GROMACS .gro file of C-alpha atoms in nm:
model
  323
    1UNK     CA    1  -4.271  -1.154  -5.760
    2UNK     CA    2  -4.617  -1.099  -5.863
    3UNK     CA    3  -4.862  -1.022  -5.630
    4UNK     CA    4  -5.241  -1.034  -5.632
    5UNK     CA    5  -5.357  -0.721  -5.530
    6UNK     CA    6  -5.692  -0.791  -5.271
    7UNK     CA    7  -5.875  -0.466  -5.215
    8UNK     CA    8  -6.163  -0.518  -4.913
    9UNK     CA    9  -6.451  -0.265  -4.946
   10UNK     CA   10  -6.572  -0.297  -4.531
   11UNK     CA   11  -6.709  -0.125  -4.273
   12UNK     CA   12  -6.550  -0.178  -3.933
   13UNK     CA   13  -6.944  -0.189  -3.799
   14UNK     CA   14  -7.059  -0.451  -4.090
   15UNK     CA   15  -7.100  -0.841  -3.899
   16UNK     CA   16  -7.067  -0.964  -4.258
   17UNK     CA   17  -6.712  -0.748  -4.298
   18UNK     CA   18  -6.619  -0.914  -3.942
   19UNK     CA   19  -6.693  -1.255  -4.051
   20UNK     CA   20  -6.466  -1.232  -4.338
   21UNK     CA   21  -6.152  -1.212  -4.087
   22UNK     CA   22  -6.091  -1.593  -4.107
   23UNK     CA   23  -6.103  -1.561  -4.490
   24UNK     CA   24  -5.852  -1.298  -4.520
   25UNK     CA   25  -5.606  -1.414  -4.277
   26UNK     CA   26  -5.645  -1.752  -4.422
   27UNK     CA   27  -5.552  -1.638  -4.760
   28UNK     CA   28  -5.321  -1.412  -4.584
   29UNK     CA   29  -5.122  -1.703  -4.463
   30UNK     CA   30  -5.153  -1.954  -4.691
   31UNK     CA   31  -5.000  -1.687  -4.980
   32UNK     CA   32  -4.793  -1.455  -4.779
   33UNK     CA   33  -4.562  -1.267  -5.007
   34UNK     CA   34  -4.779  -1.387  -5.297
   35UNK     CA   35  -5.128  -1.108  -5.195
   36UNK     CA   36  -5.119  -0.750  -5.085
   37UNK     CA   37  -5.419  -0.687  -4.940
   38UNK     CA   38  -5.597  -0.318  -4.873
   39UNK     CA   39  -5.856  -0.227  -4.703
   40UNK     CA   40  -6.104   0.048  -4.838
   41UNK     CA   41  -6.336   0.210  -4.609
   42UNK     CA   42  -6.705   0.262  -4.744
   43UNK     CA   43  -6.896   0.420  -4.453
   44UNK     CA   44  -7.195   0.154  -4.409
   45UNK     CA   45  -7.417   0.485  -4.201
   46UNK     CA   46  -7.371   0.841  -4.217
   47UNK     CA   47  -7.675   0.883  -3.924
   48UNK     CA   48  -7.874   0.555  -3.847
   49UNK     CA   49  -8.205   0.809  -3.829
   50UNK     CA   50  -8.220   0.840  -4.240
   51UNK     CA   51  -8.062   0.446  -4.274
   52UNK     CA   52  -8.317   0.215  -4.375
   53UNK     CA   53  -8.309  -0.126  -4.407
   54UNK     CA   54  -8.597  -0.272  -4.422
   55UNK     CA   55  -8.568  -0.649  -4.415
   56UNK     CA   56  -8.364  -0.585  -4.074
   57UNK     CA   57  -8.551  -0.300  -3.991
   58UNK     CA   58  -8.256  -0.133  -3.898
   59UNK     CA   59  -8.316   0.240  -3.902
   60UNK     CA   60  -8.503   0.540  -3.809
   61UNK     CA   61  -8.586   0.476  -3.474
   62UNK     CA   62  -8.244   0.468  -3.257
   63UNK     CA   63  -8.321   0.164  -2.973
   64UNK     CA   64  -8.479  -0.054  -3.196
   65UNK     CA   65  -8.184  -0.047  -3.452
   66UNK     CA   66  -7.929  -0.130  -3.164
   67UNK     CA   67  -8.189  -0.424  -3.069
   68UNK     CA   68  -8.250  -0.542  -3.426
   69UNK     CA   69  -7.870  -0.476  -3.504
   70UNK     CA   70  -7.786  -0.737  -3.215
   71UNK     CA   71  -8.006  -0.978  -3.307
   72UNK     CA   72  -7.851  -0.993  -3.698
   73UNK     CA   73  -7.490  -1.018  -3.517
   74UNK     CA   74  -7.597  -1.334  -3.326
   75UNK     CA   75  -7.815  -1.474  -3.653
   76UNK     CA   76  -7.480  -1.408  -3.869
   77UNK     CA   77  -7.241  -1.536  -3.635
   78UNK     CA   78  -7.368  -1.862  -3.640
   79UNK     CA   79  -7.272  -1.859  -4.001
   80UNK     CA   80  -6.960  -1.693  -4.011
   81UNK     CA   81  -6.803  -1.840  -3.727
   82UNK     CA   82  -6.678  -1.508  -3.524
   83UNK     CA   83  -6.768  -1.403  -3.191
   84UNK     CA   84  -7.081  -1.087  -3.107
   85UNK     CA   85  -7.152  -1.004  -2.778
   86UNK     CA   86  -7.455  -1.144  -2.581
   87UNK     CA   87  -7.513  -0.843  -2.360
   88UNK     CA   88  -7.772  -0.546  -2.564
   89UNK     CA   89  -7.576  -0.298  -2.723
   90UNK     CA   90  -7.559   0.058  -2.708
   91UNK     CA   91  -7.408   0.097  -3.089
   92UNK     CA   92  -7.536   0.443  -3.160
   93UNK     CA   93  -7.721   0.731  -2.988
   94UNK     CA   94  -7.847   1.092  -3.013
   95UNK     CA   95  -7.495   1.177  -2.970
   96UNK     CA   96  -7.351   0.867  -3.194
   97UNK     CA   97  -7.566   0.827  -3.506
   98UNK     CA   98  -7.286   0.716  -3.738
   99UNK     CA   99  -7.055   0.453  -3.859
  100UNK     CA  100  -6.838   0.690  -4.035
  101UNK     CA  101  -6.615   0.812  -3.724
  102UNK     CA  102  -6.473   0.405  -3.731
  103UNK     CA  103  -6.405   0.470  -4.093
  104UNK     CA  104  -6.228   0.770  -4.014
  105UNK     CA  105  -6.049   0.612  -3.730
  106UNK     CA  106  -5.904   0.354  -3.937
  107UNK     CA  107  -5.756   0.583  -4.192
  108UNK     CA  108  -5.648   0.789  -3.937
  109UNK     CA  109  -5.460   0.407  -3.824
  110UNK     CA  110  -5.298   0.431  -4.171
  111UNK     CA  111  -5.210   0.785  -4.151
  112UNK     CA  112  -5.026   0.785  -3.869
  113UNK     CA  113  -4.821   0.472  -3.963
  114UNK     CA  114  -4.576   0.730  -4.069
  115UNK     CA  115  -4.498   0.865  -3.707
  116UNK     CA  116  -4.318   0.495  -3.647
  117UNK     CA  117  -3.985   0.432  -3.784
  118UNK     CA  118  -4.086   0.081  -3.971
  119UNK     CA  119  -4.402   0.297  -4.104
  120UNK     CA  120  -4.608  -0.059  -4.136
  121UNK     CA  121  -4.933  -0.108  -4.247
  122UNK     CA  122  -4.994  -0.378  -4.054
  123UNK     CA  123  -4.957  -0.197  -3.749
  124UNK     CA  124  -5.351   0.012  -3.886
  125UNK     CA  125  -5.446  -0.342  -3.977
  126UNK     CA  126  -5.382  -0.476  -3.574
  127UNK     CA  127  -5.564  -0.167  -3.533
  128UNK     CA  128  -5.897  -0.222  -3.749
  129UNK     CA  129  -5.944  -0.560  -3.597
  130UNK     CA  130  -5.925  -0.456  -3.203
  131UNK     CA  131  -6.179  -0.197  -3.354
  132UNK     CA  132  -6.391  -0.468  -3.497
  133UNK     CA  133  -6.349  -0.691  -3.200
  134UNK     CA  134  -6.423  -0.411  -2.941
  135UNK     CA  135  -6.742  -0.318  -3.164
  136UNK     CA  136  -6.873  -0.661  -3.201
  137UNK     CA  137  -6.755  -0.870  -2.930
  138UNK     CA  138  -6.743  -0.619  -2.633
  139UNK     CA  139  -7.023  -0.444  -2.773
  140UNK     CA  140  -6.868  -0.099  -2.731
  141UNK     CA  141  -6.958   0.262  -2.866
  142UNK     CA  142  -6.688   0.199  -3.111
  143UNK     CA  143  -6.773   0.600  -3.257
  144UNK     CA  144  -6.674   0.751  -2.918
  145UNK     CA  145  -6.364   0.955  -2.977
  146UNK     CA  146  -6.248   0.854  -2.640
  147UNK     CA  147  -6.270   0.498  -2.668
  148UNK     CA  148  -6.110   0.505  -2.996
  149UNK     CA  149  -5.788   0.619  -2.891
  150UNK     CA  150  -5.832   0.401  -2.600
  151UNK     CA  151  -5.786   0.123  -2.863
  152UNK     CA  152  -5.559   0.310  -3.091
  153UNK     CA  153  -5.310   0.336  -2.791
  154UNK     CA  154  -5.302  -0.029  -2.731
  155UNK     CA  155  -5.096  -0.057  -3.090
  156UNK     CA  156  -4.917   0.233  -2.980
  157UNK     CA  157  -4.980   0.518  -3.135
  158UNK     CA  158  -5.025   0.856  -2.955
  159UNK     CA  159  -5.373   0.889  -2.802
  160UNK     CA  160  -5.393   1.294  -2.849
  161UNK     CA  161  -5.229   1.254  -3.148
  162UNK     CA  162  -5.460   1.065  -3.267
  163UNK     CA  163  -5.729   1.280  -3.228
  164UNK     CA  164  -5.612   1.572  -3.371
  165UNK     CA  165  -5.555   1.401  -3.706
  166UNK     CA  166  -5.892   1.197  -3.657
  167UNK     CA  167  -6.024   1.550  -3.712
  168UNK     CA  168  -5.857   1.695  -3.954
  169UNK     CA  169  -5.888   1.797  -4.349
  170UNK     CA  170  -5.616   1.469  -4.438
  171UNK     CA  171  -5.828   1.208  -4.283
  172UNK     CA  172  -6.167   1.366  -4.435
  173UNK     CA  173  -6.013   1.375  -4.785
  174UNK     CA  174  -5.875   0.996  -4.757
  175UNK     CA  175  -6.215   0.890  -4.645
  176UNK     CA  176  -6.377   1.077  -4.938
  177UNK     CA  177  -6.125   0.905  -5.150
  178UNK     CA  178  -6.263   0.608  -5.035
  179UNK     CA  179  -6.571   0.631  -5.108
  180UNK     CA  180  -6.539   0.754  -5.427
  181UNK     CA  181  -6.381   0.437  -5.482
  182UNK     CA  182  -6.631   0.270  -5.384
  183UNK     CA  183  -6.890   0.408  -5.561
  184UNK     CA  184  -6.674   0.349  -5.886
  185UNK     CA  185  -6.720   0.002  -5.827
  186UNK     CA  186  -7.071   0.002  -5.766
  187UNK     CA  187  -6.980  -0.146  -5.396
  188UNK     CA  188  -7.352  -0.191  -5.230
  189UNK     CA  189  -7.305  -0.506  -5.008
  190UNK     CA  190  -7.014  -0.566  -4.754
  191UNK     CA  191  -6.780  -0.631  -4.794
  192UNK     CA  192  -6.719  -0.665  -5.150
  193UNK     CA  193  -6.332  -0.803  -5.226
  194UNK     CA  194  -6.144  -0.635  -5.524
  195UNK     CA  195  -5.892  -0.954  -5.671
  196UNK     CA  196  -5.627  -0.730  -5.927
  197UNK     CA  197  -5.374  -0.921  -6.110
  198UNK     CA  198  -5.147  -0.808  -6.400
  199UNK     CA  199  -5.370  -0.555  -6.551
  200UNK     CA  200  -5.698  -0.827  -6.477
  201UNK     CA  201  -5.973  -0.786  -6.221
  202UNK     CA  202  -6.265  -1.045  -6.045
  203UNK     CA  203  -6.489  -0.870  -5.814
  204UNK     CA  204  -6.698  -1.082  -5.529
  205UNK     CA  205  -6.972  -0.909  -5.381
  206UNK     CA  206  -7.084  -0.942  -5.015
  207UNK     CA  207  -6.959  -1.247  -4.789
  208UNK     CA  208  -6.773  -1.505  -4.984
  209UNK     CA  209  -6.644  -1.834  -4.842
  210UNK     CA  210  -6.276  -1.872  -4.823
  211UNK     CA  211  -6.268  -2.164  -5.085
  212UNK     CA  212  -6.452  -1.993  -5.339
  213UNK     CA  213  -6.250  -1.728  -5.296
  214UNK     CA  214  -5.961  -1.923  -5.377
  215UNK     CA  215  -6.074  -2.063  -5.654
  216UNK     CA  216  -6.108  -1.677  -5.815
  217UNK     CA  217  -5.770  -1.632  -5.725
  218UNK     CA  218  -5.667  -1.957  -5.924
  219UNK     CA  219  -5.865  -1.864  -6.177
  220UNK     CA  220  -5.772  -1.516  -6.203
  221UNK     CA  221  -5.370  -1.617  -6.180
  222UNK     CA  222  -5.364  -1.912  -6.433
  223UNK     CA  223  -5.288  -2.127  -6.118
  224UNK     CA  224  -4.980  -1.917  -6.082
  225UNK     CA  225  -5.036  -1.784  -5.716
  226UNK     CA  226  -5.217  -2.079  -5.486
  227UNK     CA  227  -5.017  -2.182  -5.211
  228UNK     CA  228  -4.814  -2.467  -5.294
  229UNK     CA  229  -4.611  -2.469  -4.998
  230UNK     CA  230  -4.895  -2.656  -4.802
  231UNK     CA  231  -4.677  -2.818  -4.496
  232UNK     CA  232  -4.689  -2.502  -4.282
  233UNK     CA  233  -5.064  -2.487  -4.322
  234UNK     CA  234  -5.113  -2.825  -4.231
  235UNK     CA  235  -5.306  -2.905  -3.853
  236UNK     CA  236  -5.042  -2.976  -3.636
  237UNK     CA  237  -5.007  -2.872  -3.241
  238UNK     CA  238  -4.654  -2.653  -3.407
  239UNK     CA  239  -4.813  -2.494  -3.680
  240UNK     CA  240  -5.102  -2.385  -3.449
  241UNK     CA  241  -4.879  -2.234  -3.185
  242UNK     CA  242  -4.681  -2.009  -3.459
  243UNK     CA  243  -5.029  -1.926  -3.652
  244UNK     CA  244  -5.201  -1.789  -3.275
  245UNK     CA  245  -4.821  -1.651  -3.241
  246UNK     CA  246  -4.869  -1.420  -3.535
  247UNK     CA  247  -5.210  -1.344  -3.502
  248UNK     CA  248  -5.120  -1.267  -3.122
  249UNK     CA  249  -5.543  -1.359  -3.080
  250UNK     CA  250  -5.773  -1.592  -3.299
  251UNK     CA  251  -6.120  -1.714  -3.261
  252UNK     CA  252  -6.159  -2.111  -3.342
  253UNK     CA  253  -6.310  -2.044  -3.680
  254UNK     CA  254  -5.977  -1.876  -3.789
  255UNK     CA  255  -5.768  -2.175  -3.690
  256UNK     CA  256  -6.002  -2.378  -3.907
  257UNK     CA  257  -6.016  -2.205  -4.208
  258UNK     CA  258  -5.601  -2.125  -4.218
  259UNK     CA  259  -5.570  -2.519  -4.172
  260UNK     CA  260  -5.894  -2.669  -4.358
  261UNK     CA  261  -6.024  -2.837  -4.042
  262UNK     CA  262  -6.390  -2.959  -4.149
  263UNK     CA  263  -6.641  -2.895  -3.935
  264UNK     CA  264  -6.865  -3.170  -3.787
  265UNK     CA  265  -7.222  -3.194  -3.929
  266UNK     CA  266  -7.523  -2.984  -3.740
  267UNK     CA  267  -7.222  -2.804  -3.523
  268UNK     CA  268  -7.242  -2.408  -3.455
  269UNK     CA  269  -6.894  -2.287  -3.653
  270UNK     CA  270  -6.834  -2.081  -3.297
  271UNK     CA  271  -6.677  -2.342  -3.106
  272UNK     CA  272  -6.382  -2.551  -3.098
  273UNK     CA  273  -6.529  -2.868  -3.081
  274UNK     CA  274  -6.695  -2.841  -3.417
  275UNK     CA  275  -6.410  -2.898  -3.614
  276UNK     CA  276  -6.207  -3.193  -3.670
  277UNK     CA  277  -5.857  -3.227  -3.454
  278UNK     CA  278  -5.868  -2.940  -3.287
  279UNK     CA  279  -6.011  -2.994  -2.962
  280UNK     CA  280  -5.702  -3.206  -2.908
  281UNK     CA  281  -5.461  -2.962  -3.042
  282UNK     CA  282  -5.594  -2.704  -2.849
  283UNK     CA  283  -5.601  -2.934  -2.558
  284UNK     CA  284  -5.199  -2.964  -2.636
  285UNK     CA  285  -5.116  -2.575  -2.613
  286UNK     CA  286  -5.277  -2.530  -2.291
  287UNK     CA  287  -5.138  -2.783  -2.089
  288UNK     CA  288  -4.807  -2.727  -2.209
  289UNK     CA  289  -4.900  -2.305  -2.102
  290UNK     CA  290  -4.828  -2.164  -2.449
  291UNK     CA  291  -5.189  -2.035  -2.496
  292UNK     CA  292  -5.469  -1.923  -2.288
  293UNK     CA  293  -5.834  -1.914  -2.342
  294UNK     CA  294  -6.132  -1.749  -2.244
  295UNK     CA  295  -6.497  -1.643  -2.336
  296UNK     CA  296  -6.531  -1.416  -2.556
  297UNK     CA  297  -6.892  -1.280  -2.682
  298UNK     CA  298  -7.074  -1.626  -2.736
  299UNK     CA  299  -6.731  -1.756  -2.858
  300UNK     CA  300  -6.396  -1.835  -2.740
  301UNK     CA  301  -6.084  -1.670  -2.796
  302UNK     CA  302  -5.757  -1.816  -2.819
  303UNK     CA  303  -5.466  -1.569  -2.723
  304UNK     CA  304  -5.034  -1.610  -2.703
  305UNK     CA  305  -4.994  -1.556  -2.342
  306UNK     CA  306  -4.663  -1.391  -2.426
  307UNK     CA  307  -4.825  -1.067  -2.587
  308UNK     CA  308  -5.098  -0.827  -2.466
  309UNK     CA  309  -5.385  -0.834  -2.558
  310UNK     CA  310  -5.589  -0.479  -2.512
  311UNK     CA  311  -5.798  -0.320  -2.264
  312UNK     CA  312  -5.775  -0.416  -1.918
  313UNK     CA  313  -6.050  -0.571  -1.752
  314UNK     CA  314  -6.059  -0.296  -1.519
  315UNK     CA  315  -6.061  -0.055  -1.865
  316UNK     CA  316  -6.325  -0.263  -1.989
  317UNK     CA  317  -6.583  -0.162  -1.690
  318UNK     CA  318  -6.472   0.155  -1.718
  319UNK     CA  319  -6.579   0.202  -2.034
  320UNK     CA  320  -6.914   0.004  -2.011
  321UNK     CA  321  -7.050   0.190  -1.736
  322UNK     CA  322  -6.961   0.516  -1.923
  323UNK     CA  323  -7.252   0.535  -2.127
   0.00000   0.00000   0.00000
C-alpha cells in the first residue's frame, strides 16, 4: 500500500508544534496504515540571550522571556485547544538557555529504540509527547538532563543509558542532520508539515487546521488516501473508550478533532463542554470507571485508568521545588 509520507518540522518547546497534536493523531487515526509520519527536529533556540523575537519580545533578557513565553502559551491555547500551565514558568536559566537539549533528547528517544526487541518508533513518539506535555502543561525545565530521563524512563528506556547517548557524537550528528533538513526546506515557522506522495510534495507552513490539512492530502493523493472507513471515527461512547485506549491520555480537543465534534459558538476549544456530544459521552466512561479525569494546566485530561500515566505526584513536587 501506498503511504503518504508526513514529515513534522517541530520543536518540542514550540506551543504552536504542541497544538498540532490533535491534528496529527487525528489524521493518524483516521488513515492508519495509509500515513507514515516523522518527526524532524529543528532546534527553535540555541541560547534564548541572542533569540529575538520581537513581536513576543521573547529574548535577551532571561525572566522576561519565561514571563512573555507564558503568556503566548495561554494566548495560543485558547486557539489550539491543548492544555499550558497556569503557574509562571521557569523554562530557561543561566544554566538552561536552550531548546536544543529537547531536540537532542528526542533523537536520542529514536536512537535508542534499537535497545528494545520490537525496536518501535512509536515508543520515541510516546516519548516526545510526555516531553511536550511535561514542558507545557507542568511547566517543567524540560532541558534538565535529570528530568529528561526522568521522563524517558517512564517509556522505559534506561535512565543512564540515556544519558550517555544524549551526549554523544550519534545524537549530535542526527540533530545536525536535522537541521540541515530543515534549512533545505526553508522551515522558518513551526511547525511546518512535509506531505510526500509518489515522487510529489505539498508543504504547509506553521499551524494548519486539521481539515485543511486534509484537504492537501486529498489533493495531493487524487482522493486515493482519505479515510473512507468512517464508522470507527464516528462519536460514539465505544469508539471513544478505544481512541483514549490507544492514546493511553488525550485532552478534549483531541477527542474532537479524531471524531469531528463541532464546537459550540463563543466556547474556549479547552473544555469538554464546548463541543457537541461529548459532555455526555464523557459523562458515560466515567460512571461506568473506564476513564478518569483531572485538571490538567487550564485544561482537562482524559486518561485509561488501566495504564500509567508518568510522574508521580510525589515526583512531580520533587521536581518543582528543585529549581
Amino acid at each position: 500500500m501506498k503511504k503518504v509520507g508526513i514529515t513534522v518540522f517541530a520543536d518540542p518547546v514550540c506551543t504552536w508544534c504542541w497544538g498540532s497534536a490533535p491534528i496529527l493523531r487525528a489524521i493518524e487515526y483516521r488513515l492508519a496504515e495509509q500515513v507514515e509520519i516523522e518527526y524532524v527536529m529543528s532546534g527553535m533556540i540555541e541560547d534564548i540571550r541572542t533569540f529575538i523575537n520581537r513581536r513576543l519580545q521573547i529574548g535577551g533578557d532571561i525572566a522576561l522571556s519565561n514571563r512573555n513565553m507564558q503568556k503566548a502559551w495561554s494566548e495560543a491555547s485558547v486557539t489550539h485547544g491543548m492544555p499550558v500551565t497556569e503557574h509562571n514558568i521557569r523554562l530557561f536559566s543561566e544554566e538552561h538557555r536552550s531548546t536544543y537539549p529537547q531536540n537532542m533528547a528526542y533523537i536520542t528517544a529514536k536512537l535508542c529504540c534499537s535497545d528494545f526487541v520490537d525496536n518501535d518508533i512509536s515508543r520515541a513518539n510516546r516519548f516526545l509527547r510526555r516531553l511536550q506535555e511535561a514542558t507545557a502543561v507542568d511547566g517543567l525545565q524540560t532541558s534538565h538532563i535529570d528530568i529528561i530521563s526522568d521522563i524517558a524512563a517512564v517509556e522505559g528506556y534506561s535512565p543512564e543509558e540515556f544519558k550517555q547517548t544524549m551526549n554523544s557524537d550519534a545524537v549530535k550528528k542526527a540533530f545536525a542532520a536535522d537541521r540541515e533538513r530543515a534549512g533545505i526546506y526553508e522551515v522558518k515557522s513551526l511547525p511546518t508539515i512535509l506531505l510526500e506522495y509518489e515522487g510529489r510534495e505539498a508543504i504547509l507552513r506553521g499551524y494548519t487546521a486539521f481539515e485543511l490539512v486534509m484537504e492537501e492530502i486529498n489533493r495531493l493523493t487524487g482522493g486515493s488516501v482519505n479515510g473512507k472507513n468512517r464508522s470507527h471515527y464516528t462519536a460514539t461512547t465505544d469508539n471513544v473508550k478505544l481512541f483514549v485506549e490507544r492514546y493511553r491520555s488525550v485532552f478534549p480537543v483531541e477527542i474532537a478533532t479524531a471524531f469531528g465534534l463541532k464546537r459550540k459558538s463563543g466556547r474556549s476549544a479547552l473544555n469538554i463542554e464546548s463541543y457537541e456530544q461529548l459532555p455526555d459521552i464523557i459523562d458515560e466512561l466515567l460512571k461506568s470507571r473506564e476513564i478518569a479525569m483531572t485538571p490538567a494546566g487550564n485544561g482537562f485530561k482524559i486518561f485509561d485508568l488501566k495504564v500509567k500515566q508518568g510522574f508521580s505526584q510525589e515526583r512531580m513536587h520533587e521536581l518543582h521545588h528543585s529549581w
